[in-house]
Amino acid sequence: MSAVFASLIPTFLIIATGWLCRTTNFVSEQQWAGLERATYVLFFPALIISTLAHADLSSVPVLGVGGALVGSILFMAGLVLALRPLLARYAGIDGPSFTSIFQGATRWNTFVALAVAGSLFGQRGIALIAVAIAAMVPLLNLLAFSIFIRFAGRPRQSPKDILRSFATNPFIWSCAIGLALNLIVPPLPKPISAYIDLMGRAALAAGLLIVGAGLDIRRLAKPGLPHVLTVGLKLFLMPVTAVLFASFAGVSGDDLIVTIIASSVPSASAAYVLARQMGGNAPLMAEILTLQTLIALGSMPLVITLLG
């Protein structure tokens, strides 16, 4: 499928560009830190707001697609947590590394999903991916935040502190704003809408460059258990699970294909930014992201063909 390759190959090339900029010191350590912060607080939230605000949610099966994706996320999260004692005891996986495995097995690359679904199904595909964003992004960030508190050595927090952290999480409040703009508020003035759109477009390149900057090619050349496990869980088991939930909910046809796309894309580049911000194993996260993106060039067409 040309649409899959057309979206994944540029993604991988941008990651390679970030790696090259870092290894040649073309961009300094301080500059990378500033770009990470801007991407986490400004660019990614703008992309979420723009996508949700413009989507036509009334024309798509919101409950069927959203419910299937939420169900698959909860299943995968439960499975990875169940594997945690075995990974620690027999593979020596520490807490920060486990957070990378968890994110690698559950999160999704919004940019790739938007590109592929939009290329295949136009505005309906984009609207369905907006449903996926609304369903998956708040839940995934809540789960990831909880995993970092539990396993990355973060200080114990009071319920008030946890609630404040959730409320101020850029990915969560941006979903709330995007849905409010879509469902409640009249259309934004064109200059404001254009401003948000332009900010959101910066998220793709910035996020992938940051992933490339954290990549250690030498370690990627010898993938270990975390790499293999997350590839199997995210690129193959998760779409199978999503299809089972979607079929049970009566989702079919093109809507089922978009559900497969949303669940079979590689993990999110935002996962690396979050790992850097919250004390996870960021180098491992970068390796998982790059390996998944490379393998997804072949796995996504295969999974879409077999399951669709």
Coordinates of C-alpha atoms in Angstrom, one line a residue:
M1 CA 0.0 0.0 0.0
S2 CA 1.6 3.2 -1.2
A3 CA -0.1 5.4 1.4
V4 CA 1.6 3.4 4.2
F5 CA 5.0 3.7 2.6
A6 CA 4.5 7.3 1.7
S7 CA 3.9 8.2 5.4
L8 CA 6.5 5.9 7.1
I9 CA 9.5 6.5 4.9
P10 CA 9.6 10.3 5.5
T11 CA 9.1 9.6 9.2
F12 CA 12.1 7.3 9.4
L13 CA 14.2 9.9 7.4
I14 CA 13.4 12.6 9.8
I15 CA 14.5 10.4 12.7
A16 CA 17.7 9.8 10.9
T17 CA 18.2 13.5 10.4
G18 CA 17.8 14.1 14.1
W19 CA 20.4 11.4 14.8
L20 CA 22.8 13.1 12.3
C21 CA 22.4 16.5 13.8
R22 CA 23.1 15.1 17.3
T23 CA 26.2 13.0 16.3
T24 CA 27.8 15.9 14.4
N25 CA 26.9 18.3 17.2
F26 CA 25.2 20.5 14.7
V27 CA 22.6 21.1 17.4
S28 CA 23.9 21.4 20.9
E29 CA 22.6 19.7 24.1
Q30 CA 21.0 22.9 25.4
Q31 CA 19.2 23.5 22.1
W32 CA 17.8 19.9 22.1
A33 CA 16.5 20.5 25.7
G34 CA 14.7 23.7 24.5
L35 CA 13.1 22.0 21.5
E36 CA 11.9 19.1 23.7
R37 CA 10.2 21.5 26.1
A38 CA 8.5 23.5 23.3
T39 CA 7.4 20.3 21.6
Y40 CA 5.9 18.8 24.8
V41 CA 4.1 22.0 25.9
L42 CA 3.2 23.8 22.6
F43 CA 3.5 21.8 19.4
F44 CA 1.9 18.5 20.4
P45 CA -1.1 20.1 22.2
A46 CA -1.7 22.4 19.2
L47 CA -1.8 19.4 16.8
I48 CA -4.4 17.7 19.1
I49 CA -6.5 20.8 19.4
S50 CA -6.5 21.4 15.6
T51 CA -7.4 17.8 14.7
L52 CA -10.2 17.5 17.2
A53 CA -11.6 21.0 16.5
H54 CA -12.0 20.4 12.7
A55 CA -13.2 16.8 12.7
D56 CA -16.8 16.0 11.7
L57 CA -17.5 13.6 14.6
S58 CA -21.3 13.3 13.8
S59 CA -20.7 11.3 10.6
V60 CA -18.6 8.5 12.1
P61 CA -19.2 5.6 14.6
V62 CA -17.7 7.3 17.6
L63 CA -18.6 4.7 20.2
G64 CA -17.7 1.7 18.1
V65 CA -14.3 2.9 17.0
G66 CA -13.5 4.7 20.2
G67 CA -14.6 1.8 22.4
A68 CA -12.6 -0.7 20.4
L69 CA -9.4 1.3 20.7
V70 CA -10.0 1.9 24.4
G71 CA -10.6 -1.8 25.0
S72 CA -7.4 -2.7 23.1
I73 CA -5.4 -0.2 25.1
L74 CA -6.7 -1.5 28.5
F75 CA -6.0 -5.1 27.4
M76 CA -2.4 -4.3 26.3
A77 CA -1.8 -2.3 29.5
G78 CA -3.0 -5.2 31.7
L79 CA -0.9 -7.7 29.8
V80 CA 2.3 -5.7 30.1
L81 CA 1.7 -5.1 33.8
A82 CA 1.1 -8.8 34.2
L83 CA 4.5 -9.4 32.6
R84 CA 6.3 -7.0 34.8
P85 CA 7.3 -9.5 37.6
L86 CA 8.7 -11.9 34.9
L87 CA 10.6 -9.2 33.1
A88 CA 12.2 -8.0 36.4
R89 CA 13.0 -11.5 37.7
Y90 CA 14.2 -13.3 34.5
A91 CA 15.4 -10.4 32.2
G92 CA 16.6 -7.9 34.7
I93 CA 14.3 -5.1 33.4
D94 CA 14.5 -2.2 35.9
G95 CA 11.7 0.4 36.5
P96 CA 12.8 3.1 34.0
S97 CA 13.2 0.4 31.2
F98 CA 9.8 -1.0 32.0
T99 CA 8.2 2.4 31.4
S100 CA 9.7 2.3 27.9
I101 CA 8.3 -1.2 27.3
F102 CA 4.9 0.0 28.5
Q103 CA 4.9 3.0 26.3
G104 CA 6.2 1.0 23.3
A105 CA 3.5 -1.5 23.7
T106 CA 0.5 0.8 24.2
R107 CA 1.0 4.2 22.6
W108 CA 0.5 5.2 19.0
N109 CA 1.9 7.6 16.4
T110 CA -0.8 10.1 15.7
F111 CA 1.0 11.6 12.7
V112 CA 1.4 8.3 10.8
A113 CA -2.2 7.4 11.5
L114 CA -3.5 10.7 10.2
A115 CA -1.3 10.5 7.1
V116 CA -2.3 6.9 6.2
A117 CA -6.0 7.3 7.1
G118 CA -6.3 10.6 5.3
S119 CA -4.5 9.2 2.2
L120 CA -6.8 6.2 2.0
F121 CA -10.2 7.6 3.1
G122 CA -10.0 11.4 2.9
Q123 CA -12.0 13.5 5.4
R124 CA -13.8 10.5 6.8
G125 CA -10.5 8.9 7.7
I126 CA -9.3 12.0 9.4
A127 CA -12.5 12.3 11.3
L128 CA -12.1 8.7 12.5
I129 CA -8.5 9.4 13.6
A130 CA -9.9 12.4 15.5
V131 CA -12.2 9.9 17.4
A132 CA -9.1 7.8 18.1
I133 CA -7.3 10.8 19.4
A134 CA -10.2 11.7 21.8
A135 CA -10.4 8.1 23.0
M136 CA -6.8 7.2 23.2
V137 CA -4.7 10.3 24.1
P138 CA -6.2 11.1 27.5
L139 CA -6.3 7.4 28.6
L140 CA -2.7 6.7 27.3
N141 CA -1.3 9.7 29.1
L142 CA -3.1 8.9 32.3
L143 CA -1.8 5.3 32.2
A144 CA 1.8 6.5 31.2
F145 CA 1.8 9.1 34.0
S146 CA 0.8 6.5 36.5
I147 CA 3.4 4.0 35.3
F148 CA 6.2 6.7 35.6
I149 CA 5.1 7.5 39.2
R150 CA 5.1 3.8 40.0
F151 CA 8.2 2.5 38.2
A152 CA 10.5 5.3 37.2
G153 CA 11.5 6.3 40.8
R154 CA 9.3 9.4 40.8
P155 CA 8.5 10.8 44.3
R156 CA 5.3 9.6 45.8
Q157 CA 2.6 12.2 45.4
S158 CA -0.6 13.1 47.2
P159 CA -4.0 12.7 45.5
K160 CA -4.1 16.5 45.2
D161 CA -0.7 16.6 43.5
I162 CA -1.7 13.7 41.1
L163 CA -4.9 15.5 40.2
R164 CA -3.0 18.7 39.5
S165 CA -0.5 16.9 37.3
F166 CA -3.3 15.3 35.3
A167 CA -5.1 18.7 34.9
T168 CA -1.9 20.4 33.7
N169 CA -0.8 17.6 31.4
P170 CA -0.6 19.2 28.0
F171 CA -2.0 16.2 26.2
I172 CA -5.0 16.0 28.4
W173 CA -6.1 19.6 28.5
S174 CA -5.5 19.9 24.7
C175 CA -8.0 17.1 24.2
A176 CA -10.5 18.9 26.4
I177 CA -10.0 22.1 24.4
G178 CA -10.2 20.4 21.0
L179 CA -13.5 18.6 21.9
A180 CA -15.0 21.8 23.4
L181 CA -14.1 23.7 20.2
N182 CA -15.7 21.0 18.1
L183 CA -18.9 20.4 20.1
I184 CA -19.7 23.6 22.0
V185 CA -17.9 26.8 20.9
P186 CA -18.7 28.4 17.5
P187 CA -16.0 28.3 14.9
L188 CA -12.8 30.1 15.8
P189 CA -11.8 33.2 13.9
K190 CA -9.7 32.3 10.9
P191 CA -6.5 34.0 12.2
I192 CA -6.7 32.0 15.5
S193 CA -7.5 28.8 13.7
A194 CA -4.6 29.3 11.3
Y195 CA -2.3 30.0 14.3
I196 CA -3.2 26.7 16.0
D197 CA -2.8 24.8 12.7
L198 CA 0.6 26.2 12.1
M199 CA 1.8 25.4 15.6
G200 CA 0.5 21.8 15.2
R201 CA 2.3 21.2 12.0
A202 CA 5.6 21.8 13.8
A203 CA 4.9 18.8 16.1
L204 CA 5.7 16.2 13.5
A205 CA 9.2 17.2 12.5
A206 CA 10.2 18.4 16.0
G207 CA 9.0 15.2 17.7
L208 CA 10.8 12.9 15.3
L209 CA 14.0 14.9 15.3
I210 CA 14.1 14.6 19.1
V211 CA 13.6 10.9 18.8
G212 CA 16.6 10.7 16.4
A213 CA 18.7 12.8 18.6
G214 CA 18.3 10.3 21.4
L215 CA 19.1 7.2 19.3
D216 CA 22.2 5.0 19.8
I217 CA 22.6 3.1 16.5
R218 CA 25.1 0.7 18.1
R219 CA 22.5 -0.6 20.6
L220 CA 19.8 -0.7 17.9
A221 CA 22.0 -3.1 15.9
K222 CA 21.6 -5.7 18.6
P223 CA 17.9 -5.6 19.6
G224 CA 17.2 -7.2 23.0
L225 CA 14.1 -8.5 24.7
P226 CA 12.5 -5.1 25.2
H227 CA 12.7 -4.3 21.5
V228 CA 11.4 -7.6 20.3
L229 CA 8.6 -7.7 22.9
T230 CA 7.3 -4.2 22.1
V231 CA 7.4 -4.9 18.3
G232 CA 5.3 -8.0 18.8
L233 CA 2.8 -6.5 21.2
K234 CA 2.3 -3.1 19.5
L235 CA 2.6 -3.9 15.8
F236 CA 0.8 -7.3 15.8
L237 CA -1.1 -8.2 18.9
M238 CA -2.7 -4.8 19.5
P239 CA -4.3 -4.5 16.0
V240 CA -5.7 -8.1 16.4
T241 CA -7.2 -7.1 19.8
A242 CA -8.7 -3.9 18.3
V243 CA -10.3 -5.8 15.5
L244 CA -11.9 -8.2 17.9
F245 CA -13.4 -5.4 20.0
A246 CA -14.4 -3.5 16.8
S247 CA -16.1 -6.5 15.3
F248 CA -18.0 -7.1 18.5
A249 CA -19.2 -3.4 18.4
G250 CA -20.4 -3.8 14.8
V251 CA -17.7 -1.8 13.1
S252 CA -17.0 -2.8 9.6
G253 CA -15.8 -1.7 6.1
D254 CA -13.6 1.4 5.9
D255 CA -14.3 2.2 9.5
L256 CA -12.7 -1.1 10.5
I257 CA -9.7 -0.4 8.3
V258 CA -9.1 2.9 10.1
T259 CA -9.4 1.2 13.4
I260 CA -6.7 -1.2 12.2
I261 CA -4.5 1.7 11.1
A262 CA -4.8 3.5 14.5
S263 CA -3.8 0.3 16.4
S264 CA -1.1 -0.9 14.1
V265 CA 1.1 2.3 13.8
P266 CA 4.4 2.5 15.7
S267 CA 4.5 4.0 19.1
A268 CA 4.4 7.8 19.6
S269 CA 7.4 10.0 19.3
A270 CA 5.9 11.9 22.2
A271 CA 6.8 8.8 24.3
Y272 CA 10.4 9.7 24.0
V273 CA 9.8 13.3 25.1
L274 CA 7.8 12.0 28.1
A275 CA 10.5 9.6 29.0
R276 CA 13.0 12.5 29.0
Q277 CA 10.7 14.6 31.1
M278 CA 9.7 12.0 33.7
G279 CA 12.8 9.9 34.3
G280 CA 12.2 6.9 32.0
N281 CA 14.8 5.1 29.9
A282 CA 14.9 7.6 27.1
P283 CA 17.6 5.9 25.0
L284 CA 15.7 2.6 25.1
M285 CA 12.5 4.5 24.1
A286 CA 14.2 6.0 21.1
E287 CA 15.5 2.6 20.0
I288 CA 12.0 1.1 20.3
L289 CA 10.5 3.9 18.3
T290 CA 13.0 3.7 15.5
L291 CA 12.9 -0.1 15.3
Q292 CA 9.0 -0.1 15.3
T293 CA 8.9 2.5 12.6
L294 CA 11.3 0.6 10.4
I295 CA 9.4 -2.7 10.9
A296 CA 6.0 -1.0 10.4
L297 CA 7.0 -0.4 6.8
G298 CA 6.2 -4.1 6.2
S299 CA 4.0 -4.9 9.1
M300 CA 1.3 -2.3 8.5
P301 CA 0.4 -3.3 4.9
L302 CA 0.5 -7.0 6.1
V303 CA -1.8 -6.4 9.1
I304 CA -4.2 -4.1 7.2
T305 CA -4.5 -6.7 4.4
L306 CA -5.0 -9.7 6.7
L307 CA -7.3 -8.2 9.2
G308 CA -9.2 -5.8 6.9

